[in-house]
mmCIF file of C-alpha atoms in Angstrom:
data_model
loop_
_atom_site.group_PDB
_atom_site.id
_atom_site.type_symbol
_atom_site.label_atom_id
_atom_site.label_comp_id
_atom_site.label_asym_id
_atom_site.label_seq_id
_atom_site.Cartn_x
_atom_site.Cartn_y
_atom_site.Cartn_z
ATOM 1 C CA UNK A 603 -0.190 0.187 -0.070
ATOM 2 C CA UNK A 604 1.022 3.523 -0.922
ATOM 3 C CA UNK A 605 2.056 6.180 1.996
ATOM 4 C CA UNK A 606 -0.072 9.206 1.314
ATOM 5 C CA UNK A 607 1.837 12.691 1.154
ATOM 6 C CA UNK A 608 1.053 15.627 1.657
ATOM 7 C CA UNK A 609 2.560 19.127 0.924
ATOM 8 C CA UNK A 610 3.421 22.128 2.865
ATOM 9 C CA UNK A 611 4.421 25.315 1.882
ATOM 10 C CA UNK A 612 6.476 27.528 4.392
ATOM 11 C CA UNK A 613 5.121 31.309 4.927
ATOM 12 C CA UNK A 614 7.446 33.628 2.627
ATOM 13 C CA UNK A 615 9.908 35.464 4.046
ATOM 14 C CA UNK A 616 13.454 35.641 2.354
ATOM 15 C CA UNK A 617 15.350 32.129 4.285
ATOM 16 C CA UNK A 618 12.299 30.252 3.665
ATOM 17 C CA UNK A 619 10.437 30.895 0.289
ATOM 18 C CA UNK A 620 10.075 28.818 -2.198
ATOM 19 C CA UNK A 621 10.853 25.480 0.917
ATOM 20 C CA UNK A 622 8.668 22.812 0.093
ATOM 21 C CA UNK A 623 7.534 20.427 3.070
ATOM 22 C CA UNK A 624 6.839 16.871 2.701
ATOM 23 C CA UNK A 625 4.810 15.155 5.372
ATOM 24 C CA UNK A 626 4.766 11.399 4.391
ATOM 25 C CA UNK A 627 1.781 9.507 6.496
ATOM 26 C CA UNK A 628 2.286 6.006 7.886
ATOM 27 C CA UNK A 629 0.542 3.141 7.143
ATOM 28 C CA UNK A 630 -1.557 0.919 9.291
ATOM 29 C CA UNK A 631 -2.808 -2.381 8.659
ATOM 30 C CA UNK A 632 -4.923 -5.026 11.367
ATOM 31 C CA UNK A 633 -3.908 -8.687 10.862
ATOM 32 C CA UNK A 634 -6.344 -10.799 11.750
ATOM 33 C CA UNK A 635 -10.516 -9.779 12.181
ATOM 34 C CA UNK A 636 -11.690 -6.531 13.125
ATOM 35 C CA UNK A 637 -14.241 -8.441 15.468
ATOM 36 C CA UNK A 638 -12.964 -11.164 17.371
ATOM 37 C CA UNK A 639 -14.799 -13.827 20.181
ATOM 38 C CA UNK A 640 -12.589 -15.131 23.009
ATOM 39 C CA UNK A 641 -13.998 -17.434 25.636
ATOM 40 C CA UNK A 642 -14.480 -16.038 28.862
ATOM 41 C CA UNK A 643 -11.343 -17.053 31.131
ATOM 42 C CA UNK A 644 -8.815 -17.129 28.556
ATOM 43 C CA UNK A 645 -6.112 -14.605 27.380
ATOM 44 C CA UNK A 646 -6.510 -12.785 25.168
ATOM 45 C CA UNK A 647 -3.986 -12.943 22.025
ATOM 46 C CA UNK A 648 -3.327 -10.302 19.899
ATOM 47 C CA UNK A 649 -3.292 -11.081 16.070
ATOM 48 C CA UNK A 650 -0.994 -8.595 15.289
ATOM 49 C CA UNK A 651 -0.493 -5.596 13.203
ATOM 50 C CA UNK A 652 1.782 -3.844 11.059
ATOM 51 C CA UNK A 653 2.808 -0.182 10.420
ATOM 52 C CA UNK A 654 5.372 1.316 7.510
ATOM 53 C CA UNK A 655 6.267 4.806 7.046
ATOM 54 C CA UNK A 656 7.731 5.422 3.585
ATOM 55 C CA UNK A 657 9.084 1.911 3.051
ATOM 56 C CA UNK A 658 10.124 1.305 6.735
ATOM 57 C CA UNK A 659 8.674 -1.346 8.860
ATOM 58 C CA UNK A 660 7.860 1.220 12.447
ATOM 59 C CA UNK A 661 5.439 -1.188 13.828
ATOM 60 C CA UNK A 662 7.710 -0.809 17.431
ATOM 61 C CA UNK A 663 6.567 3.121 17.240
ATOM 62 C CA UNK A 664 2.407 1.636 17.311
ATOM 63 C CA UNK A 665 0.920 3.076 20.730
ATOM 64 C CA UNK A 666 -1.871 -0.159 21.814
ATOM 65 C CA UNK A 667 -4.486 0.314 23.879
ATOM 66 C CA UNK A 668 -7.525 -1.855 25.271
ATOM 67 C CA UNK A 669 -9.962 -1.983 28.080
ATOM 68 C CA UNK A 670 -10.304 -5.833 27.512
ATOM 69 C CA UNK A 671 -11.444 -8.098 30.172
ATOM 70 C CA UNK A 672 -11.507 -11.631 29.697
ATOM 71 C CA UNK A 673 -12.455 -12.274 33.779
ATOM 72 C CA UNK A 674 -15.644 -10.768 32.076
ATOM 73 C CA UNK A 675 -17.954 -11.088 29.802
ATOM 74 C CA UNK A 676 -18.413 -8.038 27.094
ATOM 75 C CA UNK A 677 -17.468 -6.283 24.333
ATOM 76 C CA UNK A 678 -14.237 -4.207 24.415
ATOM 77 C CA UNK A 679 -12.315 -2.367 22.449
ATOM 78 C CA UNK A 680 -8.378 -2.344 21.506
ATOM 79 C CA UNK A 681 -7.319 0.936 19.380
ATOM 80 C CA UNK A 682 -3.672 0.775 17.089
ATOM 81 C CA UNK A 683 -2.535 4.217 16.833
ATOM 82 C CA UNK A 684 0.557 5.484 14.788
ATOM 83 C CA UNK A 685 2.026 8.684 14.868
ATOM 84 C CA UNK A 686 4.626 10.606 12.655
ATOM 85 C CA UNK A 687 7.320 13.064 13.568
ATOM 86 C CA UNK A 688 5.062 15.518 12.193
ATOM 87 C CA UNK A 689 2.038 14.842 14.197
ATOM 88 C CA UNK A 690 -0.071 12.769 11.995
ATOM 89 C CA UNK A 691 -1.411 9.923 12.861
ATOM 90 C CA UNK A 692 -3.401 6.542 11.296
ATOM 91 C CA UNK A 693 -5.134 5.061 13.517
ATOM 92 C CA UNK A 694 -6.955 1.489 13.759
ATOM 93 C CA UNK A 695 -9.691 -0.314 16.181
ATOM 94 C CA UNK A 696 -10.169 -3.915 17.009
ATOM 95 C CA UNK A 697 -13.642 -5.042 18.666
ATOM 96 C CA UNK A 698 -13.136 -8.329 20.919
ATOM 97 C CA UNK A 699 -16.239 -9.894 22.724
ATOM 98 C CA UNK A 700 -15.741 -12.227 25.934
ATOM 99 C CA UNK A 701 -18.616 -14.670 26.184
ATOM 100 C CA UNK A 702 -18.970 -17.668 28.573
ATOM 101 C CA UNK A 703 -19.082 -20.756 26.448
ATOM 102 C CA UNK A 704 -21.093 -22.373 29.764
ATOM 103 C CA UNK A 705 -23.779 -20.031 30.158
ATOM 104 C CA UNK A 706 -26.959 -21.170 28.588
ATOM 105 C CA UNK A 707 -28.204 -18.580 27.337
ATOM 106 C CA UNK A 708 -24.621 -16.085 26.843
ATOM 107 C CA UNK A 709 -23.703 -16.219 23.045
ATOM 108 C CA UNK A 710 -23.853 -15.481 19.689
ATOM 109 C CA UNK A 711 -27.133 -16.329 17.901
ATOM 110 C CA UNK A 712 -28.338 -16.255 14.000
ATOM 111 C CA UNK A 713 -32.113 -15.274 13.003
ATOM 112 C CA UNK A 714 -33.811 -16.799 11.001
ATOM 113 C CA UNK A 715 -33.858 -16.182 7.386
ATOM 114 C CA UNK A 716 -37.967 -16.809 7.086
ATOM 115 C CA UNK A 717 -38.266 -13.968 10.111
ATOM 116 C CA UNK A 718 -40.502 -10.996 8.980
ATOM 117 C CA UNK A 719 -41.143 -7.211 9.172
ATOM 118 C CA UNK A 720 -45.208 -6.621 9.389
ATOM 119 C CA UNK A 721 -45.598 -2.842 8.277
ATOM 120 C CA UNK A 722 -48.816 -1.993 8.650
ATOM 121 C CA UNK A 723 -49.982 -5.240 7.087
ATOM 122 C CA UNK A 724 -46.969 -5.443 5.062
ATOM 123 C CA UNK A 725 -44.852 -8.867 5.554
ATOM 124 C CA UNK A 726 -42.018 -8.571 3.922
ATOM 125 C CA UNK A 727 -39.404 -11.598 5.475
ATOM 126 C CA UNK A 728 -35.626 -10.723 6.545
ATOM 127 C CA UNK A 729 -34.140 -12.750 3.760
ATOM 128 C CA UNK A 730 -30.621 -13.234 5.307
ATOM 129 C CA UNK A 731 -29.660 -14.625 8.618
ATOM 130 C CA UNK A 732 -27.815 -11.981 10.938
ATOM 131 C CA UNK A 733 -25.799 -12.626 14.069
ATOM 132 C CA UNK A 734 -27.108 -11.012 17.450
ATOM 133 C CA UNK A 735 -25.319 -10.634 20.548
ATOM 134 C CA UNK A 736 -26.438 -11.674 24.132
ATOM 135 C CA UNK A 737 -23.953 -10.766 27.069
ATOM 136 C CA UNK A 738 -25.132 -12.320 30.921
ATOM 137 C CA UNK A 739 -25.374 -9.327 32.616
ATOM 138 C CA UNK A 740 -25.689 -10.831 36.087
ATOM 139 C CA UNK A 741 -29.805 -10.344 36.555
ATOM 140 C CA UNK A 742 -30.286 -9.578 32.992
ATOM 141 C CA UNK A 743 -29.554 -9.859 29.730
ATOM 142 C CA UNK A 744 -28.177 -7.322 26.949
ATOM 143 C CA UNK A 745 -29.089 -8.073 23.367
ATOM 144 C CA UNK A 746 -27.252 -5.810 20.580
ATOM 145 C CA UNK A 747 -30.168 -5.741 18.689
ATOM 146 C CA UNK A 748 -33.916 -6.138 19.406
ATOM 147 C CA UNK A 749 -35.275 -5.612 16.543
ATOM 148 C CA UNK A 750 -32.878 -8.948 15.057
ATOM 149 C CA UNK A 751 -30.455 -6.593 12.977
ATOM 150 C CA UNK A 752 -33.660 -5.185 10.847
ATOM 151 C CA UNK A 753 -31.958 -1.547 10.275
ATOM 152 C CA UNK A 754 -28.375 -1.929 11.579
ATOM 153 C CA UNK A 755 -27.251 -5.391 9.084
ATOM 154 C CA UNK A 756 -29.950 -5.945 6.393
ATOM 155 C CA UNK A 757 -30.670 -2.478 5.367
ATOM 156 C CA UNK A 758 -26.891 -1.144 6.541
ATOM 157 C CA UNK A 759 -27.478 1.842 8.270
ATOM 158 C CA UNK A 760 -24.753 0.746 11.522
ATOM 159 C CA UNK A 761 -25.105 0.381 14.903
ATOM 160 C CA UNK A 762 -26.356 3.433 15.949
ATOM 161 C CA UNK A 763 -30.075 1.956 14.290
ATOM 162 C CA UNK A 764 -29.959 -0.930 16.381
ATOM 163 C CA UNK A 765 -32.156 -1.313 19.287
ATOM 164 C CA UNK A 766 -30.191 -2.319 22.357
ATOM 165 C CA UNK A 767 -32.121 -3.699 25.210
ATOM 166 C CA UNK A 768 -32.532 -5.601 28.165
ATOM 167 C CA UNK A 769 -34.474 -8.625 29.355
ATOM 168 C CA UNK A 770 -35.404 -10.684 32.281
ATOM 169 C CA UNK A 771 -35.884 -14.237 31.838
ATOM 170 C CA UNK A 772 -37.945 -16.326 34.007
ATOM 171 C CA UNK A 773 -37.174 -20.432 34.418
ATOM 172 C CA UNK A 774 -40.399 -20.936 32.442
ATOM 173 C CA UNK A 775 -38.872 -18.874 29.236
ATOM 174 C CA UNK A 776 -40.920 -16.354 29.765
ATOM 175 C CA UNK A 777 -39.068 -12.511 28.533
ATOM 176 C CA UNK A 778 -39.369 -9.076 30.346
ATOM 177 C CA UNK A 779 -38.118 -6.439 28.620
ATOM 178 C CA UNK A 780 -36.463 -4.330 31.358
ATOM 179 C CA UNK A 781 -35.541 -1.569 28.766
ATOM 180 C CA UNK A 782 -34.914 -0.892 25.151
ATOM 181 C CA UNK A 783 -33.572 2.546 23.022
ATOM 182 C CA UNK A 784 -32.477 3.418 19.603
ATOM 183 C CA UNK A 785 -29.447 6.146 19.541
ATOM 184 C CA UNK A 786 -29.913 6.748 15.857
ATOM 185 C CA UNK A 787 -33.548 7.516 16.452
ATOM 186 C CA UNK A 788 -33.724 8.128 20.296
ATOM 187 C CA UNK A 789 -36.875 6.352 20.793
ATOM 188 C CA UNK A 790 -37.461 2.933 21.872
ATOM 189 C CA UNK A 791 -39.836 -0.048 21.917
ATOM 190 C CA UNK A 792 -43.406 0.287 22.188
ATOM 191 C CA UNK A 793 -44.454 -3.073 23.392
ATOM 192 C CA UNK A 794 -42.039 -6.449 23.782
ATOM 193 C CA UNK A 795 -43.325 -9.964 23.715
ATOM 194 C CA UNK A 796 -40.663 -13.455 24.114
ATOM 195 C CA UNK A 797 -40.264 -16.919 25.012
ATOM 196 C CA UNK A 798 -36.933 -18.640 25.318
ATOM 197 C CA UNK A 799 -36.426 -22.176 25.334
ATOM 198 C CA UNK A 800 -33.546 -23.449 26.906
ATOM 199 C CA UNK A 801 -33.671 -27.011 24.977
ATOM 200 C CA UNK A 802 -32.599 -25.312 21.431
ATOM 201 C CA UNK A 803 -31.600 -22.216 22.833
ATOM 202 C CA UNK A 804 -33.710 -20.368 20.638
ATOM 203 C CA UNK A 805 -35.423 -16.965 21.119
ATOM 204 C CA UNK A 806 -38.752 -15.969 19.702
ATOM 205 C CA UNK A 807 -39.732 -12.563 19.655
ATOM 206 C CA UNK A 808 -42.086 -10.021 18.802
ATOM 207 C CA UNK A 809 -41.082 -6.734 19.273
ATOM 208 C CA UNK A 810 -43.505 -3.270 18.376
ATOM 209 C CA UNK A 811 -42.143 0.153 17.070
ATOM 210 C CA UNK A 812 -42.860 3.561 16.007
ATOM 211 C CA UNK A 813 -46.548 2.906 16.546
ATOM 212 C CA UNK A 814 -47.169 0.471 12.953
ATOM 213 C CA UNK A 815 -44.119 -1.795 12.610
ATOM 214 C CA UNK A 816 -43.828 -5.437 14.272
ATOM 215 C CA UNK A 817 -40.801 -7.008 14.009
ATOM 216 C CA UNK A 818 -41.336 -10.829 14.312
ATOM 217 C CA UNK A 819 -37.960 -12.862 14.847
ATOM 218 C CA UNK A 820 -36.747 -16.424 15.850
ATOM 219 C CA UNK A 821 -33.183 -16.866 16.408
ATOM 220 C CA UNK A 822 -30.797 -19.364 17.382
ATOM 221 C CA UNK A 823 -27.403 -19.524 19.292
ATOM 222 C CA UNK A 824 -24.201 -20.697 17.131
#
């Protein structure tokens, strides 16, 4: 990959008139996936990264910051920064998801493509499978999208248009919605119905939204 080069012109006094400064931008590339899943209680192994400046390997100058705690289930981030001598930086980041494989509910779920949205009586299938995270927070669970990925993944709007939520699951599999929010639109679910099958590790959910939309989806643990 070619490094970007910027030209800067010095002020025109007699000593610097006509002098051109050249800034060579660093190149930073991550090795491995941008999102990693790590089993709770196991060490996080950095997949690696490379940084170059004007063709020279400067990977040892990369500053890495991480909040990863593999003893606690959750979503974490690792940031990488390389800065040249003129103060210009190149940044990259990686998401690390810590999950407990022994937890009955916690994990990555796949939405059934036959799930559907009901918009004012018009039924539209999801048409593809999307991954949803469910994380144990103690007395309740965090779900990263209670709309099954409809806007965030299917429509490609991004994570701001996922409906993050918190649910409680009773021993009989009935689900209570504790809280929900869609950051991009600043609203939440109108109503919610759901059950969890502990034998098949399957959620059946109906989320009511924006007065006229219903999301009916089934998702099963991977």
